[in-house]
């Protein structure tokens, strides 16, 4: 599924976008949806992301590029250097980040609150159509099983969704996505949208594999920084955990289907 960086057309595009004739490439991570490399030349570096098939992803990267440029102006994200929809390659500035052996729950809560308070023009997360997009990529029997699970979760979304809960969200905030010396910038905005803040917090809990104590700490820290009731945050996040878990399992099933 993932192309090689040595592909000449791809390498020429990256070199041209970075304004560098000689680039070295260092693998950063490879996932089901894309692969990331660090491209370097003459003391400068860029993050190069090779994107998976457009048929799988529901992400519109042209929209994401415009969104991230807004975020870069606000100091929340790296600057996008180039994006080519035909080559399926995304390039942005590389941000050096010191290693940290343990999760900083307070920093995660601060980042969530900061993102949610940002005035960003973003599309709305239409969760049910996103689910349908991934369901349609599965075999009929598998899709039927996921559809039954979906039907049980729809009432939860309705019950715990209120006007004041909607804001700009990242929806994929792992601690590894916080970059910079103070970890005050965020990367990987593919799933960012106007959505439910408690879905975003629940996603953060599951992505970072927080235990019960860490989950409560995240909710309490977030409530304090966002001016919300700690009890409300904890109850709403708990309600959205199965919604996020279903979304993640469905996404993974569709991604694995496409990777084969």
PDB file of C-alpha atoms in Angstrom:
ATOM      1  CA  UNK A   1       0.000   0.000   0.000  1.00  0.00           C
ATOM      2  CA  UNK A   2       2.766   2.449   0.911  1.00  0.00           C
ATOM      3  CA  UNK A   3       5.081   3.622  -1.849  1.00  0.00           C
ATOM      4  CA  UNK A   4       8.846   3.777  -1.503  1.00  0.00           C
ATOM      5  CA  UNK A   5      10.585   7.099  -0.898  1.00  0.00           C
ATOM      6  CA  UNK A   6      13.124   6.080  -3.566  1.00  0.00           C
ATOM      7  CA  UNK A   7      10.471   6.430  -6.281  1.00  0.00           C
ATOM      8  CA  UNK A   8      11.980   9.075  -8.597  1.00  0.00           C
ATOM      9  CA  UNK A   9       8.846  11.081  -9.321  1.00  0.00           C
ATOM     10  CA  UNK A  10       8.043  11.240  -5.646  1.00  0.00           C
ATOM     11  CA  UNK A  11      11.607  12.111  -4.638  1.00  0.00           C
ATOM     12  CA  UNK A  12      11.800  14.867  -7.280  1.00  0.00           C
ATOM     13  CA  UNK A  13       8.573  16.427  -6.000  1.00  0.00           C
ATOM     14  CA  UNK A  14       9.763  16.366  -2.388  1.00  0.00           C
ATOM     15  CA  UNK A  15      13.149  17.836  -3.330  1.00  0.00           C
ATOM     16  CA  UNK A  16      11.479  20.606  -5.324  1.00  0.00           C
ATOM     17  CA  UNK A  17       8.984  21.419  -2.578  1.00  0.00           C
ATOM     18  CA  UNK A  18      11.749  21.604   0.022  1.00  0.00           C
ATOM     19  CA  UNK A  19      14.102  23.519  -2.266  1.00  0.00           C
ATOM     20  CA  UNK A  20      16.847  20.966  -1.708  1.00  0.00           C
ATOM     21  CA  UNK A  21      18.745  18.898  -4.278  1.00  0.00           C
ATOM     22  CA  UNK A  22      20.149  16.344  -1.849  1.00  0.00           C
ATOM     23  CA  UNK A  23      17.811  14.897   0.759  1.00  0.00           C
ATOM     24  CA  UNK A  24      18.217  12.093   3.241  1.00  0.00           C
ATOM     25  CA  UNK A  25      15.155  10.232   4.520  1.00  0.00           C
ATOM     26  CA  UNK A  26      14.694   8.750   7.982  1.00  0.00           C
ATOM     27  CA  UNK A  27      11.622   6.598   8.747  1.00  0.00           C
ATOM     28  CA  UNK A  28       9.549   7.993  11.621  1.00  0.00           C
ATOM     29  CA  UNK A  29       6.520   5.720  11.684  1.00  0.00           C
ATOM     30  CA  UNK A  30       4.425   3.517   9.428  1.00  0.00           C
ATOM     31  CA  UNK A  31       0.745   2.901  10.022  1.00  0.00           C
ATOM     32  CA  UNK A  32      -2.250   1.426   8.253  1.00  0.00           C
ATOM     33  CA  UNK A  33      -3.223   4.800   6.752  1.00  0.00           C
ATOM     34  CA  UNK A  34       0.123   6.449   5.981  1.00  0.00           C
ATOM     35  CA  UNK A  35       3.888   6.501   6.519  1.00  0.00           C
ATOM     36  CA  UNK A  36       5.959   9.398   7.872  1.00  0.00           C
ATOM     37  CA  UNK A  37       9.588  10.223   7.130  1.00  0.00           C
ATOM     38  CA  UNK A  38      11.952  12.954   8.208  1.00  0.00           C
ATOM     39  CA  UNK A  39      13.588  14.545   5.157  1.00  0.00           C
ATOM     40  CA  UNK A  40      16.785  16.498   5.855  1.00  0.00           C
ATOM     41  CA  UNK A  41      19.187  18.664   3.892  1.00  0.00           C
ATOM     42  CA  UNK A  42      21.764  21.228   4.971  1.00  0.00           C
ATOM     43  CA  UNK A  43      20.570  21.497   8.547  1.00  0.00           C
ATOM     44  CA  UNK A  44      16.891  21.805   7.597  1.00  0.00           C
ATOM     45  CA  UNK A  45      14.228  19.130   8.058  1.00  0.00           C
ATOM     46  CA  UNK A  46      10.687  18.449   6.912  1.00  0.00           C
ATOM     47  CA  UNK A  47       8.070  15.899   7.886  1.00  0.00           C
ATOM     48  CA  UNK A  48       7.022  13.942   4.785  1.00  0.00           C
ATOM     49  CA  UNK A  49       3.830  11.911   4.962  1.00  0.00           C
ATOM     50  CA  UNK A  50       3.002   9.358   2.275  1.00  0.00           C
ATOM     51  CA  UNK A  51      -0.761   8.983   2.290  1.00  0.00           C
ATOM     52  CA  UNK A  52      -2.720   5.790   1.769  1.00  0.00           C
ATOM     53  CA  UNK A  53      -5.317   5.249  -0.983  1.00  0.00           C
ATOM     54  CA  UNK A  54      -7.941   7.980  -1.361  1.00  0.00           C
ATOM     55  CA  UNK A  55     -10.571   5.267  -1.745  1.00  0.00           C
ATOM     56  CA  UNK A  56     -10.098   4.213   1.887  1.00  0.00           C
ATOM     57  CA  UNK A  57      -9.812   7.498   3.724  1.00  0.00           C
ATOM     58  CA  UNK A  58     -12.736   9.834   4.254  1.00  0.00           C
ATOM     59  CA  UNK A  59     -10.210  12.649   4.762  1.00  0.00           C
ATOM     60  CA  UNK A  60     -10.181  15.582   2.328  1.00  0.00           C
ATOM     61  CA  UNK A  61      -6.536  16.664   2.540  1.00  0.00           C
ATOM     62  CA  UNK A  62      -7.138  19.844   0.551  1.00  0.00           C
ATOM     63  CA  UNK A  63      -9.491  20.944   3.325  1.00  0.00           C
ATOM     64  CA  UNK A  64      -6.981  19.786   5.960  1.00  0.00           C
ATOM     65  CA  UNK A  65      -4.228  21.868   4.335  1.00  0.00           C
ATOM     66  CA  UNK A  66      -6.349  25.020   4.519  1.00  0.00           C
ATOM     67  CA  UNK A  67      -7.311  24.173   8.081  1.00  0.00           C
ATOM     68  CA  UNK A  68      -3.712  23.632   9.153  1.00  0.00           C
ATOM     69  CA  UNK A  69      -2.641  26.942   7.654  1.00  0.00           C
ATOM     70  CA  UNK A  70      -5.149  28.629   9.980  1.00  0.00           C
ATOM     71  CA  UNK A  71      -3.703  26.669  12.877  1.00  0.00           C
ATOM     72  CA  UNK A  72      -0.127  27.564  11.904  1.00  0.00           C
ATOM     73  CA  UNK A  73      -1.004  31.277  12.006  1.00  0.00           C
ATOM     74  CA  UNK A  74      -2.326  30.715  15.548  1.00  0.00           C
ATOM     75  CA  UNK A  75       0.876  28.893  16.515  1.00  0.00           C
ATOM     76  CA  UNK A  76      -0.978  25.609  17.052  1.00  0.00           C
ATOM     77  CA  UNK A  77       0.482  23.612  14.151  1.00  0.00           C
ATOM     78  CA  UNK A  78       3.510  23.371  11.842  1.00  0.00           C
ATOM     79  CA  UNK A  79       3.380  25.198   8.508  1.00  0.00           C
ATOM     80  CA  UNK A  80       2.354  23.058   5.526  1.00  0.00           C
ATOM     81  CA  UNK A  81       5.109  23.164   2.904  1.00  0.00           C
ATOM     82  CA  UNK A  82       3.344  21.294   0.095  1.00  0.00           C
ATOM     83  CA  UNK A  83       0.608  18.806  -0.684  1.00  0.00           C
ATOM     84  CA  UNK A  84       0.123  16.894  -3.928  1.00  0.00           C
ATOM     85  CA  UNK A  85      -3.208  15.025  -4.198  1.00  0.00           C
ATOM     86  CA  UNK A  86      -2.058  13.003  -7.218  1.00  0.00           C
ATOM     87  CA  UNK A  87       1.150  11.758  -5.605  1.00  0.00           C
ATOM     88  CA  UNK A  88      -0.600  11.484  -2.227  1.00  0.00           C
ATOM     89  CA  UNK A  89       2.275  13.211  -0.443  1.00  0.00           C
ATOM     90  CA  UNK A  90       2.089  15.791   2.345  1.00  0.00           C
ATOM     91  CA  UNK A  91       5.058  17.907   3.505  1.00  0.00           C
ATOM     92  CA  UNK A  92       5.230  20.212   6.532  1.00  0.00           C
ATOM     93  CA  UNK A  93       7.948  21.803   8.630  1.00  0.00           C
ATOM     94  CA  UNK A  94       9.711  19.462  11.029  1.00  0.00           C
ATOM     95  CA  UNK A  95       9.464  20.424  14.704  1.00  0.00           C
ATOM     96  CA  UNK A  96      12.166  19.064  17.000  1.00  0.00           C
ATOM     97  CA  UNK A  97      10.720  17.576  20.181  1.00  0.00           C
ATOM     98  CA  UNK A  98      12.591  16.350  23.260  1.00  0.00           C
ATOM     99  CA  UNK A  99      11.945  12.793  24.338  1.00  0.00           C
ATOM    100  CA  UNK A 100       9.747  12.328  27.386  1.00  0.00           C
ATOM    101  CA  UNK A 101       9.513   8.896  29.034  1.00  0.00           C
ATOM    102  CA  UNK A 102       6.062   9.339  30.565  1.00  0.00           C
ATOM    103  CA  UNK A 103       2.724  10.913  29.688  1.00  0.00           C
ATOM    104  CA  UNK A 104       2.082  14.446  30.882  1.00  0.00           C
ATOM    105  CA  UNK A 105      -1.652  14.383  31.635  1.00  0.00           C
ATOM    106  CA  UNK A 106      -1.742  18.066  32.513  1.00  0.00           C
ATOM    107  CA  UNK A 107      -0.193  18.956  29.141  1.00  0.00           C
ATOM    108  CA  UNK A 108      -2.746  16.781  27.326  1.00  0.00           C
ATOM    109  CA  UNK A 109      -5.609  18.497  29.192  1.00  0.00           C
ATOM    110  CA  UNK A 110      -4.143  21.918  28.442  1.00  0.00           C
ATOM    111  CA  UNK A 111      -3.826  21.075  24.746  1.00  0.00           C
ATOM    112  CA  UNK A 112      -7.404  19.820  24.563  1.00  0.00           C
ATOM    113  CA  UNK A 113      -8.748  22.939  26.293  1.00  0.00           C
ATOM    114  CA  UNK A 114      -6.617  25.184  24.085  1.00  0.00           C
ATOM    115  CA  UNK A 115      -7.815  23.479  20.899  1.00  0.00           C
ATOM    116  CA  UNK A 116     -11.451  23.606  22.017  1.00  0.00           C
ATOM    117  CA  UNK A 117     -11.209  27.338  22.699  1.00  0.00           C
ATOM    118  CA  UNK A 118      -9.672  28.100  19.291  1.00  0.00           C
ATOM    119  CA  UNK A 119     -11.657  30.136  16.782  1.00  0.00           C
ATOM    120  CA  UNK A 120     -11.024  28.000  13.697  1.00  0.00           C
ATOM    121  CA  UNK A 121     -13.187  27.735  10.595  1.00  0.00           C
ATOM    122  CA  UNK A 122     -13.577  23.966  10.248  1.00  0.00           C
ATOM    123  CA  UNK A 123     -16.029  21.474   8.746  1.00  0.00           C
ATOM    124  CA  UNK A 124     -18.439  19.689  11.079  1.00  0.00           C
ATOM    125  CA  UNK A 125     -17.747  16.080  12.035  1.00  0.00           C
ATOM    126  CA  UNK A 126     -20.612  14.048  10.600  1.00  0.00           C
ATOM    127  CA  UNK A 127     -19.980  10.870  12.553  1.00  0.00           C
ATOM    128  CA  UNK A 128     -22.769   8.708  11.104  1.00  0.00           C
ATOM    129  CA  UNK A 129     -21.794   9.333   7.453  1.00  0.00           C
ATOM    130  CA  UNK A 130     -18.160   8.621   8.390  1.00  0.00           C
ATOM    131  CA  UNK A 131     -19.212   5.320   9.905  1.00  0.00           C
ATOM    132  CA  UNK A 132     -21.215   4.515   6.763  1.00  0.00           C
ATOM    133  CA  UNK A 133     -18.183   5.275   4.572  1.00  0.00           C
ATOM    134  CA  UNK A 134     -16.122   2.656   6.404  1.00  0.00           C
ATOM    135  CA  UNK A 135     -18.996   0.159   6.650  1.00  0.00           C
ATOM    136  CA  UNK A 136     -19.316   0.172   2.864  1.00  0.00           C
ATOM    137  CA  UNK A 137     -15.719  -1.045   2.552  1.00  0.00           C
ATOM    138  CA  UNK A 138     -16.323  -4.183   4.623  1.00  0.00           C
ATOM    139  CA  UNK A 139     -17.672  -7.594   3.570  1.00  0.00           C
ATOM    140  CA  UNK A 140     -21.437  -7.821   3.998  1.00  0.00           C
ATOM    141  CA  UNK A 141     -21.365 -10.167   6.987  1.00  0.00           C
ATOM    142  CA  UNK A 142     -18.800  -8.050   8.836  1.00  0.00           C
ATOM    143  CA  UNK A 143     -20.626  -4.826   7.995  1.00  0.00           C
ATOM    144  CA  UNK A 144     -23.875  -6.290   9.335  1.00  0.00           C
ATOM    145  CA  UNK A 145     -22.234  -6.981  12.708  1.00  0.00           C
ATOM    146  CA  UNK A 146     -20.831  -3.447  12.914  1.00  0.00           C
ATOM    147  CA  UNK A 147     -24.180  -1.980  11.860  1.00  0.00           C
ATOM    148  CA  UNK A 148     -25.896  -3.659  14.817  1.00  0.00           C
ATOM    149  CA  UNK A 149     -23.318  -2.137  17.160  1.00  0.00           C
ATOM    150  CA  UNK A 150     -23.761   1.263  15.519  1.00  0.00           C
ATOM    151  CA  UNK A 151     -27.510   1.209  16.055  1.00  0.00           C
ATOM    152  CA  UNK A 152     -27.019   0.797  19.812  1.00  0.00           C
ATOM    153  CA  UNK A 153     -24.696   3.819  19.974  1.00  0.00           C
ATOM    154  CA  UNK A 154     -26.786   6.352  18.043  1.00  0.00           C
ATOM    155  CA  UNK A 155     -29.027   7.112  21.070  1.00  0.00           C
ATOM    156  CA  UNK A 156     -25.916   7.751  23.203  1.00  0.00           C
ATOM    157  CA  UNK A 157     -24.705  10.374  20.752  1.00  0.00           C
ATOM    158  CA  UNK A 158     -28.105  12.085  20.815  1.00  0.00           C
ATOM    159  CA  UNK A 159     -28.378  11.990  24.611  1.00  0.00           C
ATOM    160  CA  UNK A 160     -24.953  13.470  25.279  1.00  0.00           C
ATOM    161  CA  UNK A 161     -24.801  16.050  22.477  1.00  0.00           C
ATOM    162  CA  UNK A 162     -25.797  19.616  23.289  1.00  0.00           C
ATOM    163  CA  UNK A 163     -25.125  22.900  21.534  1.00  0.00           C
ATOM    164  CA  UNK A 164     -22.590  24.032  24.160  1.00  0.00           C
ATOM    165  CA  UNK A 165     -20.639  20.789  23.753  1.00  0.00           C
ATOM    166  CA  UNK A 166     -19.662  21.557  20.154  1.00  0.00           C
ATOM    167  CA  UNK A 167     -16.340  23.214  19.405  1.00  0.00           C
ATOM    168  CA  UNK A 168     -13.222  22.774  17.302  1.00  0.00           C
ATOM    169  CA  UNK A 169     -11.700  19.329  18.021  1.00  0.00           C
ATOM    170  CA  UNK A 170      -8.580  17.387  17.044  1.00  0.00           C
ATOM    171  CA  UNK A 171     -10.178  13.925  17.451  1.00  0.00           C
ATOM    172  CA  UNK A 172      -6.851  12.043  17.405  1.00  0.00           C
ATOM    173  CA  UNK A 173      -4.767  13.621  20.167  1.00  0.00           C
ATOM    174  CA  UNK A 174      -2.036  11.245  21.266  1.00  0.00           C
ATOM    175  CA  UNK A 175       0.786  12.601  23.413  1.00  0.00           C
ATOM    176  CA  UNK A 176       3.133  11.925  20.475  1.00  0.00           C
ATOM    177  CA  UNK A 177       1.180  14.513  18.472  1.00  0.00           C
ATOM    178  CA  UNK A 178       2.329  17.278  20.831  1.00  0.00           C
ATOM    179  CA  UNK A 179       5.580  18.662  19.428  1.00  0.00           C
ATOM    180  CA  UNK A 180       8.101  21.396  20.115  1.00  0.00           C
ATOM    181  CA  UNK A 181      10.307  22.195  23.091  1.00  0.00           C
ATOM    182  CA  UNK A 182       7.220  22.945  25.210  1.00  0.00           C
ATOM    183  CA  UNK A 183       4.945  20.582  23.248  1.00  0.00           C
ATOM    184  CA  UNK A 184       2.731  23.559  22.412  1.00  0.00           C
ATOM    185  CA  UNK A 185       2.228  22.624  18.747  1.00  0.00           C
ATOM    186  CA  UNK A 186       0.114  19.749  17.483  1.00  0.00           C
ATOM    187  CA  UNK A 187       0.453  17.553  14.388  1.00  0.00           C
ATOM    188  CA  UNK A 188      -1.790  15.106  12.510  1.00  0.00           C
ATOM    189  CA  UNK A 189      -4.933  17.197  12.000  1.00  0.00           C
ATOM    190  CA  UNK A 190      -6.574  14.829   9.487  1.00  0.00           C
ATOM    191  CA  UNK A 191      -9.619  14.209  11.655  1.00  0.00           C
ATOM    192  CA  UNK A 192      -9.970  17.723  13.074  1.00  0.00           C
ATOM    193  CA  UNK A 193     -13.453  19.185  12.816  1.00  0.00           C
ATOM    194  CA  UNK A 194     -16.142  21.007  14.698  1.00  0.00           C
ATOM    195  CA  UNK A 195     -17.522  18.276  16.925  1.00  0.00           C
ATOM    196  CA  UNK A 196     -18.368  17.153  20.432  1.00  0.00           C
ATOM    197  CA  UNK A 197     -15.672  18.026  22.972  1.00  0.00           C
ATOM    198  CA  UNK A 198     -16.413  14.852  24.964  1.00  0.00           C
ATOM    199  CA  UNK A 199     -15.856  12.620  21.929  1.00  0.00           C
ATOM    200  CA  UNK A 200     -12.472  14.359  21.549  1.00  0.00           C
ATOM    201  CA  UNK A 201     -11.540  13.819  25.208  1.00  0.00           C
ATOM    202  CA  UNK A 202     -12.707  10.194  25.098  1.00  0.00           C
ATOM    203  CA  UNK A 203     -10.580   9.683  21.960  1.00  0.00           C
ATOM    204  CA  UNK A 204      -7.609  11.104  23.856  1.00  0.00           C
ATOM    205  CA  UNK A 205      -8.229   8.642  26.700  1.00  0.00           C
ATOM    206  CA  UNK A 206      -8.279   5.608  24.396  1.00  0.00           C
ATOM    207  CA  UNK A 207      -5.471   6.682  22.071  1.00  0.00           C
ATOM    208  CA  UNK A 208      -3.139   7.258  25.022  1.00  0.00           C
ATOM    209  CA  UNK A 209      -4.344   4.078  26.767  1.00  0.00           C
ATOM    210  CA  UNK A 210      -5.042   5.921  30.006  1.00  0.00           C
ATOM    211  CA  UNK A 211      -5.973   3.884  33.058  1.00  0.00           C
ATOM    212  CA  UNK A 212      -8.884   4.826  35.324  1.00  0.00           C
ATOM    213  CA  UNK A 213      -6.818   7.126  37.530  1.00  0.00           C
ATOM    214  CA  UNK A 214      -5.248   8.895  34.549  1.00  0.00           C
ATOM    215  CA  UNK A 215      -8.661   9.264  32.888  1.00  0.00           C
ATOM    216  CA  UNK A 216     -10.059  10.967  35.967  1.00  0.00           C
ATOM    217  CA  UNK A 217      -7.013  13.224  36.177  1.00  0.00           C
ATOM    218  CA  UNK A 218      -7.420  14.214  32.523  1.00  0.00           C
ATOM    219  CA  UNK A 219     -11.124  14.981  33.040  1.00  0.00           C
ATOM    220  CA  UNK A 220     -10.470  16.984  36.228  1.00  0.00           C
ATOM    221  CA  UNK A 221      -7.598  18.956  34.669  1.00  0.00           C
ATOM    222  CA  UNK A 222      -9.684  19.647  31.575  1.00  0.00           C
ATOM    223  CA  UNK A 223     -12.701  20.743  33.630  1.00  0.00           C
ATOM    224  CA  UNK A 224     -10.544  23.203  35.540  1.00  0.00           C
ATOM    225  CA  UNK A 225      -8.919  24.670  32.427  1.00  0.00           C
ATOM    226  CA  UNK A 226     -12.148  24.791  30.396  1.00  0.00           C
ATOM    227  CA  UNK A 227     -14.351  26.086  33.220  1.00  0.00           C
ATOM    228  CA  UNK A 228     -16.593  23.016  33.227  1.00  0.00           C
ATOM    229  CA  UNK A 229     -18.070  20.875  35.996  1.00  0.00           C
ATOM    230  CA  UNK A 230     -15.707  17.966  36.721  1.00  0.00           C
ATOM    231  CA  UNK A 231     -18.674  15.651  37.259  1.00  0.00           C
ATOM    232  CA  UNK A 232     -20.198  16.625  33.910  1.00  0.00           C
ATOM    233  CA  UNK A 233     -16.911  16.085  32.088  1.00  0.00           C
ATOM    234  CA  UNK A 234     -16.339  12.679  33.704  1.00  0.00           C
ATOM    235  CA  UNK A 235     -19.886  11.452  32.957  1.00  0.00           C
ATOM    236  CA  UNK A 236     -19.886  12.706  29.374  1.00  0.00           C
ATOM    237  CA  UNK A 237     -16.455  11.268  28.588  1.00  0.00           C
ATOM    238  CA  UNK A 238     -17.490   7.898  30.052  1.00  0.00           C
ATOM    239  CA  UNK A 239     -20.573   7.922  27.806  1.00  0.00           C
ATOM    240  CA  UNK A 240     -18.499   8.593  24.689  1.00  0.00           C
ATOM    241  CA  UNK A 241     -15.822   5.964  25.342  1.00  0.00           C
ATOM    242  CA  UNK A 242     -17.825   3.155  23.628  1.00  0.00           C
ATOM    243  CA  UNK A 243     -18.589   5.520  20.716  1.00  0.00           C
ATOM    244  CA  UNK A 244     -14.889   6.216  20.197  1.00  0.00           C
ATOM    245  CA  UNK A 245     -13.992   2.554  20.682  1.00  0.00           C
ATOM    246  CA  UNK A 246     -16.495   1.574  17.983  1.00  0.00           C
ATOM    247  CA  UNK A 247     -15.158   4.274  15.645  1.00  0.00           C
ATOM    248  CA  UNK A 248     -11.584   3.049  16.132  1.00  0.00           C
ATOM    249  CA  UNK A 249     -12.474  -0.619  15.580  1.00  0.00           C
ATOM    250  CA  UNK A 250     -14.497   0.183  12.471  1.00  0.00           C
ATOM    251  CA  UNK A 251     -11.695   2.370  11.057  1.00  0.00           C
ATOM    252  CA  UNK A 252      -9.146  -0.383  11.711  1.00  0.00           C
ATOM    253  CA  UNK A 253     -11.308  -3.024  10.045  1.00  0.00           C
ATOM    254  CA  UNK A 254     -11.701  -0.851   6.942  1.00  0.00           C
ATOM    255  CA  UNK A 255      -7.980   0.024   6.880  1.00  0.00           C
ATOM    256  CA  UNK A 256      -6.946  -3.619   7.157  1.00  0.00           C
ATOM    257  CA  UNK A 257      -9.384  -4.529   4.392  1.00  0.00           C
ATOM    258  CA  UNK A 258      -7.782  -1.916   2.104  1.00  0.00           C
ATOM    259  CA  UNK A 259      -4.208  -2.823   3.038  1.00  0.00           C
ATOM    260  CA  UNK A 260      -4.730  -6.348   1.798  1.00  0.00           C
TER     261      UNK A 260
END
